[in-house]
Coordinates of C-alpha atoms in Angstrom, one line a residue:
M18 CA 97.9 70.7 82.5
V19 CA 95.7 70.0 86.1
A20 CA 92.9 72.4 86.5
L21 CA 93.8 74.3 90.3
S22 CA 90.7 76.3 89.9
F23 CA 88.9 76.8 93.6
A24 CA 85.5 75.3 92.6
S25 CA 83.7 76.9 95.4
L26 CA 84.9 80.6 94.0
A27 CA 83.9 79.9 90.5
L28 CA 79.9 80.7 91.5
A29 CA 78.8 83.8 90.5
G30 CA 77.6 86.5 93.1
V31 CA 78.9 84.6 96.0
A32 CA 81.2 85.9 99.2
L33 CA 83.2 83.8 101.7
T34 CA 82.3 85.1 105.0
S35 CA 83.8 82.6 107.4
A36 CA 86.4 78.9 107.0
P37 CA 85.5 75.8 108.6
S38 CA 87.4 72.7 108.0
D39 CA 87.9 73.4 104.2
G40 CA 88.4 76.8 104.1
V41 CA 85.6 77.8 102.8
A42 CA 81.7 78.9 103.8
L43 CA 79.6 80.1 101.1
T44 CA 76.9 83.3 101.5
S45 CA 74.8 85.1 99.2
G46 CA 76.7 88.0 97.2
S47 CA 75.4 91.1 95.7
S48 CA 76.5 93.7 93.3
S49 CA 74.1 96.4 94.9
T50 CA 75.5 99.9 95.1
A51 CA 76.9 100.6 98.6
A52 CA 78.2 103.7 100.6
L53 CA 81.9 103.9 100.4
E54 CA 84.4 103.4 103.2
R55 CA 87.1 106.1 102.9
A56 CA 90.8 105.7 104.5
P57 CA 92.7 108.7 106.0
A58 CA 94.9 110.4 103.5
R59 CA 98.7 109.6 104.1
Q60 CA 100.6 112.6 102.8
D61 CA 103.9 110.1 101.8
D62 CA 101.9 108.2 99.3
A63 CA 102.4 110.8 96.9
S64 CA 105.5 110.3 95.4
A65 CA 104.3 106.6 95.0
R66 CA 102.4 107.2 92.2
A67 CA 104.1 107.2 88.8
A68 CA 103.8 110.9 87.0
G69 CA 100.8 111.9 85.4
E70 CA 98.9 108.5 86.9
R71 CA 95.6 110.2 88.5
A72 CA 94.8 110.1 92.3
S73 CA 92.4 108.0 92.4
V74 CA 90.8 104.8 90.2
A75 CA 88.6 102.0 90.5
I76 CA 89.3 98.9 89.7
V77 CA 86.2 96.8 88.8
V78 CA 86.4 93.0 88.1
D79 CA 84.4 89.5 87.9
K80 CA 86.0 88.6 91.3
L81 CA 87.7 89.6 94.1
L82 CA 89.7 87.8 96.6
T83 CA 90.4 90.1 99.5
V84 CA 92.2 86.9 101.6
D85 CA 91.0 89.0 104.5
G86 CA 90.2 87.5 108.2
D87 CA 86.6 86.3 106.5
D88 CA 87.7 85.6 103.6
R89 CA 85.2 87.1 101.8
V90 CA 85.0 87.6 97.9
H91 CA 83.3 89.6 95.8
A92 CA 81.7 88.5 92.6
P93 CA 82.1 91.1 90.7
G94 CA 83.7 92.9 93.0
M95 CA 85.7 96.5 93.2
L96 CA 88.0 97.7 94.6
L97 CA 89.3 102.0 94.9
I98 CA 92.9 103.0 95.2
E99 CA 93.1 106.8 97.1
D100 CA 96.5 108.2 97.5
G101 CA 98.4 104.8 97.2
R102 CA 95.7 103.0 99.9
I103 CA 92.8 101.2 99.4
A104 CA 89.5 103.4 100.2
Y105 CA 87.0 100.5 98.8
V106 CA 86.6 96.9 98.9
G107 CA 83.0 95.9 97.5
P108 CA 80.5 95.0 95.1
P109 CA 81.0 97.2 92.7
T110 CA 78.9 100.8 93.1
E111 CA 78.9 104.3 91.6
T112 CA 81.8 106.7 91.8
P113 CA 82.7 110.2 91.3
A114 CA 83.5 111.5 88.2
D115 CA 87.1 112.4 88.9
V116 CA 87.8 109.1 89.8
E117 CA 89.5 106.8 86.9
R118 CA 87.7 103.4 86.4
V119 CA 89.1 100.4 85.0
T120 CA 86.6 97.7 84.1
I121 CA 88.6 94.2 83.7
R122 CA 86.3 91.7 81.9
G123 CA 87.1 88.1 83.3
G124 CA 89.1 89.6 85.9
W125 CA 90.2 88.4 89.2
A126 CA 91.9 90.8 91.8
A127 CA 94.3 89.5 94.7
P128 CA 96.4 90.8 96.9
G129 CA 100.3 91.3 95.3
F130 CA 102.4 88.7 96.5
V131 CA 104.7 88.9 99.3
D132 CA 108.1 86.9 99.3
L133 CA 110.2 86.3 102.4
H134 CA 113.1 84.6 100.9
T135 CA 114.6 85.9 98.1
H136 CA 118.1 87.1 96.4
I137 CA 117.3 89.0 93.4
H138 CA 117.4 92.8 95.0
S139 CA 121.3 93.6 93.8
G140 CA 120.3 92.1 90.1
G141 CA 122.9 89.3 90.0
F142 CA 125.5 88.2 92.5
G143 CA 126.2 91.3 94.2
D144 CA 125.0 89.7 97.6
V145 CA 126.6 90.0 100.8
N146 CA 128.2 86.4 102.0
D147 CA 131.0 87.4 103.9
M148 CA 132.8 84.3 104.3
C149 CA 135.8 85.0 106.4
R150 CA 133.7 84.3 109.6
T151 CA 130.9 82.3 110.7
V152 CA 128.9 85.2 112.4
N153 CA 128.3 88.4 110.4
P154 CA 125.8 90.0 112.5
E155 CA 126.8 93.4 111.5
L156 CA 127.0 93.4 107.8
R157 CA 123.8 94.6 105.8
A158 CA 122.3 93.9 102.7
G159 CA 120.7 96.9 101.8
A160 CA 123.6 98.5 100.1
A161 CA 123.1 95.6 97.2
L162 CA 119.8 96.5 97.1
R163 CA 119.4 97.9 93.1
P164 CA 115.6 98.2 92.4
G165 CA 115.3 99.0 88.8
N166 CA 117.0 95.7 87.9
R167 CA 115.7 93.7 85.4
R168 CA 115.1 90.9 88.3
I169 CA 112.9 92.7 89.8
E170 CA 111.2 94.5 86.5
V171 CA 110.0 90.2 85.3
A172 CA 108.8 89.5 89.1
V173 CA 106.2 92.0 89.2
S174 CA 105.0 90.3 85.3
G175 CA 104.1 87.2 88.3
G176 CA 102.6 89.4 90.6
V177 CA 105.1 89.5 93.1
T178 CA 104.8 92.9 95.0
T179 CA 106.8 92.5 98.5
L180 CA 110.2 91.4 98.7
F181 CA 112.8 90.4 101.6
G182 CA 116.1 90.7 100.0
I183 CA 118.3 88.7 102.2
P184 CA 121.8 87.6 102.1
G185 CA 123.1 83.9 100.9
S186 CA 123.5 81.4 103.4
G187 CA 127.9 80.4 103.1
T188 CA 127.4 81.6 107.1
N189 CA 125.6 81.0 110.1
I190 CA 124.5 84.9 110.1
S191 CA 125.6 86.3 106.9
G192 CA 123.5 89.9 108.0
F193 CA 120.3 91.6 107.8
G194 CA 118.0 91.6 104.4
V195 CA 116.3 94.5 103.4
L196 CA 112.5 94.8 103.0
Y197 CA 111.1 96.6 100.0
K198 CA 108.4 97.3 97.2
A199 CA 109.0 95.6 93.4
K200 CA 108.6 99.4 91.9
P201 CA 111.5 99.5 89.6
A202 CA 111.4 103.5 89.4
D203 CA 111.2 104.9 92.7
G204 CA 115.1 104.3 93.7
Y205 CA 116.2 103.1 97.2
D206 CA 114.0 105.5 99.2
G207 CA 110.5 105.2 97.0
C208 CA 110.8 101.0 97.5
V209 CA 112.5 100.7 100.7
V210 CA 110.0 99.5 103.4
A211 CA 112.9 98.1 106.0
D212 CA 116.3 98.2 106.0
P213 CA 117.3 96.1 108.4
G214 CA 114.4 94.2 107.8
G215 CA 115.2 91.2 109.5
M216 CA 118.6 88.9 110.6
K217 CA 119.0 86.1 108.6
V218 CA 120.5 82.7 109.9
A219 CA 121.7 79.5 108.5
Q220 CA 122.0 76.8 111.0
D221 CA 122.0 74.0 108.9
S222 CA 123.2 72.5 105.3
N223 CA 125.1 74.8 103.6
P224 CA 127.5 76.5 106.3
Q225 CA 128.4 72.9 106.6
A226 CA 129.5 72.1 103.4
R227 CA 132.5 74.7 103.0
A228 CA 130.6 77.0 101.0
G229 CA 134.3 79.0 100.4
D230 CA 137.9 79.4 100.2
F231 CA 137.8 80.8 103.7
A232 CA 134.6 78.8 105.3
F233 CA 134.8 77.2 108.4
G234 CA 133.1 73.4 107.2
N235 CA 131.4 73.7 110.8
T236 CA 129.6 71.2 112.1
R237 CA 126.3 71.4 113.9
A238 CA 127.5 71.2 117.3
S239 CA 130.3 74.3 116.3
M240 CA 127.2 75.9 114.2
G241 CA 124.7 76.0 117.8
W242 CA 127.9 77.0 119.9
A243 CA 128.8 79.7 117.5
L244 CA 125.0 81.3 117.4
E245 CA 124.8 80.9 120.9
D246 CA 128.0 82.5 121.8
V247 CA 127.0 85.4 119.5
C248 CA 123.7 85.9 121.2
D249 CA 124.8 85.7 124.5
R250 CA 127.3 88.6 124.0
A251 CA 124.6 90.6 122.6
L252 CA 122.6 89.9 125.4
G253 CA 125.4 90.7 127.9
A254 CA 125.9 93.9 126.0
T255 CA 122.0 94.9 126.7
R256 CA 122.2 93.8 129.9
E257 CA 125.5 96.4 130.6
G258 CA 124.2 99.1 128.7
R259 CA 127.1 98.8 126.7
R260 CA 127.1 99.9 122.8
D261 CA 128.5 97.4 120.2
P262 CA 128.0 98.9 116.8
S263 CA 128.4 95.1 115.2
L264 CA 125.3 94.2 118.0
E265 CA 123.2 96.4 117.6
N266 CA 120.6 94.7 115.5
L267 CA 121.4 91.5 116.7
Q268 CA 120.2 93.3 120.1
K269 CA 117.0 94.2 118.4
V270 CA 116.2 90.3 117.4
L271 CA 116.9 89.3 120.8
S272 CA 114.2 91.8 122.2
G273 CA 111.9 90.8 119.5
E274 CA 111.7 94.5 117.6
L275 CA 113.1 92.6 114.3
P276 CA 112.0 89.0 113.3
V277 CA 115.2 86.4 112.1
I278 CA 114.8 84.1 109.0
I279 CA 116.5 80.8 109.0
H280 CA 117.6 78.5 106.5
T281 CA 117.4 75.1 108.0
A282 CA 116.5 71.7 106.4
G283 CA 116.0 68.4 107.6
S284 CA 113.5 66.9 110.5
E285 CA 116.9 67.7 112.9
G286 CA 117.6 70.8 111.3
V287 CA 114.4 72.1 111.5
I288 CA 113.4 70.8 115.1
N289 CA 117.2 72.4 116.5
T290 CA 116.3 75.7 115.3
A291 CA 113.3 75.7 116.2
R292 CA 114.2 74.8 120.0
M293 CA 117.4 77.5 119.9
W294 CA 115.7 80.6 118.3
K295 CA 112.0 80.2 119.8
V296 CA 112.2 78.6 123.4
K297 CA 115.9 79.7 124.6
Y298 CA 116.5 82.8 122.8
G299 CA 111.9 83.8 122.7
T300 CA 112.2 85.6 118.8
R301 CA 110.2 86.7 116.0
C302 CA 111.6 83.7 114.4
F303 CA 110.3 81.3 111.4
I304 CA 111.8 78.4 109.4
S305 CA 112.5 79.0 105.8
H306 CA 113.2 75.6 104.1
G307 CA 112.3 73.3 106.0
S308 CA 112.8 70.8 103.0
F309 CA 114.2 67.6 102.2
D310 CA 112.2 65.4 105.3
G311 CA 111.5 68.5 107.8
W312 CA 108.0 68.1 107.2
K313 CA 108.4 64.8 109.7
V314 CA 108.5 67.5 112.9
A315 CA 105.6 69.5 111.4
P316 CA 103.8 68.1 114.7
A317 CA 106.4 69.4 117.1
I318 CA 107.3 72.8 115.2
A319 CA 103.3 73.8 115.6
A320 CA 103.0 72.6 119.0
L321 CA 106.1 75.5 119.4
G322 CA 104.1 77.7 117.4
V323 CA 106.8 78.9 115.3
P324 CA 105.4 80.2 110.9
V325 CA 107.6 78.2 108.5
N326 CA 108.1 79.7 105.1
H327 CA 108.6 77.1 102.6
G328 CA 110.6 76.4 99.5
P329 CA 111.7 76.2 97.0
R330 CA 111.3 72.4 97.3
T331 CA 107.9 71.7 98.5
M332 CA 108.5 67.9 97.6
D333 CA 110.3 64.9 99.5
F334 CA 110.7 62.1 97.4
Y335 CA 113.9 60.7 98.0
S336 CA 114.6 61.7 101.4
S337 CA 112.2 59.5 103.2
R338 CA 113.1 56.9 100.5
N339 CA 108.6 55.8 101.8
G340 CA 107.7 54.9 98.0
R341 CA 105.8 57.9 97.5
I342 CA 106.0 61.4 96.1
N343 CA 105.3 63.4 99.8
G344 CA 103.7 67.0 99.4
S345 CA 105.5 68.9 102.3
A346 CA 103.2 71.6 102.3
A347 CA 100.4 69.5 103.1
E348 CA 102.2 67.5 105.7
F349 CA 103.4 71.1 107.1
T350 CA 99.8 72.7 106.6
A351 CA 97.8 69.1 108.2
A352 CA 99.5 69.3 110.9
G353 CA 98.4 72.8 111.8
V354 CA 101.7 74.6 111.6
P355 CA 100.9 78.6 112.2
L356 CA 101.4 80.7 109.2
F357 CA 102.2 78.2 106.7
S358 CA 104.1 80.6 103.8
L359 CA 106.2 80.0 100.6
N360 CA 108.9 81.2 99.0
T361 CA 110.9 80.6 95.7
D362 CA 114.9 81.5 97.3
S363 CA 115.0 83.3 94.0
S364 CA 117.0 82.8 91.9
V365 CA 116.6 79.0 92.4
M366 CA 113.4 79.2 91.6
P367 CA 112.2 82.3 89.0
Q368 CA 110.6 85.0 91.1
E369 CA 108.2 85.2 88.7
E370 CA 107.0 81.7 89.1
F371 CA 106.1 82.4 92.7
F372 CA 102.6 81.5 92.2
L373 CA 103.5 78.1 91.3
Q374 CA 105.2 76.9 94.2
A375 CA 101.4 77.1 95.4
S376 CA 100.0 75.3 92.5
M377 CA 102.6 72.4 92.7
S378 CA 101.7 72.7 96.6
A379 CA 98.0 72.1 96.2
R380 CA 98.4 69.4 93.2
L381 CA 100.8 67.1 95.8
G382 CA 97.7 68.0 98.2
A383 CA 97.7 71.2 99.9
D384 CA 94.4 73.0 100.3
P385 CA 94.7 75.3 97.2
Y386 CA 93.1 78.4 99.0
Q387 CA 95.8 78.0 101.7
M388 CA 98.2 78.2 99.6
L389 CA 97.0 81.2 98.1
R390 CA 97.2 82.3 101.8
A391 CA 100.8 81.3 101.5
L392 CA 101.5 83.8 99.2
T393 CA 99.9 86.3 100.4
I394 CA 98.5 87.2 104.4
H395 CA 100.4 84.5 106.3
P396 CA 104.1 85.6 105.1
A397 CA 102.6 89.3 105.8
Q398 CA 101.3 88.0 109.3
T399 CA 105.0 86.2 109.7
F400 CA 107.0 89.2 109.0
G401 CA 104.5 91.7 111.3
I402 CA 103.4 93.9 108.3
D403 CA 100.0 92.5 108.0
D404 CA 98.5 96.1 108.6
R405 CA 99.8 97.0 105.4
V406 CA 100.1 94.1 102.9
G407 CA 98.6 90.8 102.0
S408 CA 95.2 91.1 101.9
L409 CA 92.6 93.5 100.3
E410 CA 91.3 95.4 103.1
V411 CA 90.3 99.6 103.3
G412 CA 93.6 101.4 104.7
K413 CA 96.1 98.7 103.1
D414 CA 98.5 99.6 100.6
A415 CA 97.1 99.2 97.2
D416 CA 99.1 96.3 96.2
V417 CA 96.4 94.4 93.7
V418 CA 97.5 92.3 90.9
V419 CA 94.4 91.8 88.3
F420 CA 94.9 87.9 86.7
D421 CA 92.6 86.7 83.7
G422 CA 91.6 83.7 86.4
D423 CA 92.2 81.7 89.3
P424 CA 95.6 83.3 90.2
I425 CA 97.2 80.0 91.4
D426 CA 96.4 77.9 87.6
P427 CA 99.4 78.0 85.8
R428 CA 97.4 78.8 82.8
S429 CA 96.0 82.2 84.2
R430 CA 97.6 85.4 83.2
V431 CA 98.5 88.9 85.1
L432 CA 97.2 91.1 83.6
R433 CA 97.8 94.3 85.5
V434 CA 99.6 95.2 88.9
W435 CA 99.2 98.0 91.2
V436 CA 102.4 98.8 93.5
D437 CA 101.1 101.4 96.3
G438 CA 98.3 102.9 93.8
A439 CA 100.8 102.9 90.7
V440 CA 100.5 100.5 88.0
Q441 CA 104.1 98.6 87.6
Y442 CA 103.3 96.2 84.7
E443 CA 100.6 95.4 82.4
F444 CA 99.9 93.0 79.8
V445 CA 98.2 94.9 76.8
R446 CA 97.1 93.5 73.8
G447 CA 99.3 90.4 74.0
K448 CA 102.3 93.1 74.8
Q449 CA 103.9 93.8 78.2
R450 CA 104.2 96.8 79.4
F451 CA 106.3 97.8 82.7

């Protein structure tokens, strides 16, 4: 077993306030009392709390990783939740008598993990993947969402709190995904953040493989033509003020209202994808997968400013045939790719093992703290939801995970998870409670 703990964070009483080349800078911390900065109330959060749970709770831990813009760490630290949102982050301080105070000794608090490439929303293979046409921009995965399915429950036990559930990759455009919180008991209305949340494109690999009885078995040239054709038709509908229900959501992608996640792999596929969706159409696109030898074009992707959501394969040991195992996360981040994040493509990788994508990426050369960011704030920024999730800051959703050690050390265990201020999972006296 390889220890992956952040040595610089393990020092008692430190705060990370800036990030030089190695991502950390240390200043003296303090456990003195501090005034509480309270967020304004938000009416719609009351329904997000579990029945009978107190409206306000203070969480006190040995180490609190905010993953904010200054990479602040409070050791010890305290976080106050009010009405489903974070009302205070900082050193432990006194709280009013009506605030429940939860002290977790040895605990490390971190933001809930955000996975942008998942397929567990239906609980099985009830995904949207219509194989009769090569482009299906009218389809949506939201209808398949089952918030209470067991796979989502288990996801929470691994610290995953926000997921983008997307259609499959058998066609070039398989439809639109649903962005939701891991709150199994809250139903569709209680957990969905956005539906549609963004478009799913598959521009390499799977659509070429005749993945179904009626699939076309596209070439790269035919895929390029099909994608440009449907995009140009959507732009034409916008230009002419013509309503076409099958193109309405695609029009929102092309106007920048919705993001587009693109399944592509290999150096050729990755760079061609970036050129089409970033340069030609100017969308809010991000590469998903980028596996095999995709890391070889990382400098070009960085120059174009295209985020990369990497996984489930995070190493290249046979495509490049250069005699070594290439840690592709390290290669992408070293090239300066903006907003590098990780994914599981669950259930390709078990959703609850999302942390392990960061662990192994660090083991293969990536900076451990940057890999924590790749699970939290970077995917949130990539998707444009960083005003709500991805870091522990006043005013954001109270999606908090407490571990018994370093969040990406495989030896650590999740002790408790809050989503929108409600406890969704806890490990108590050797037993799991969902």
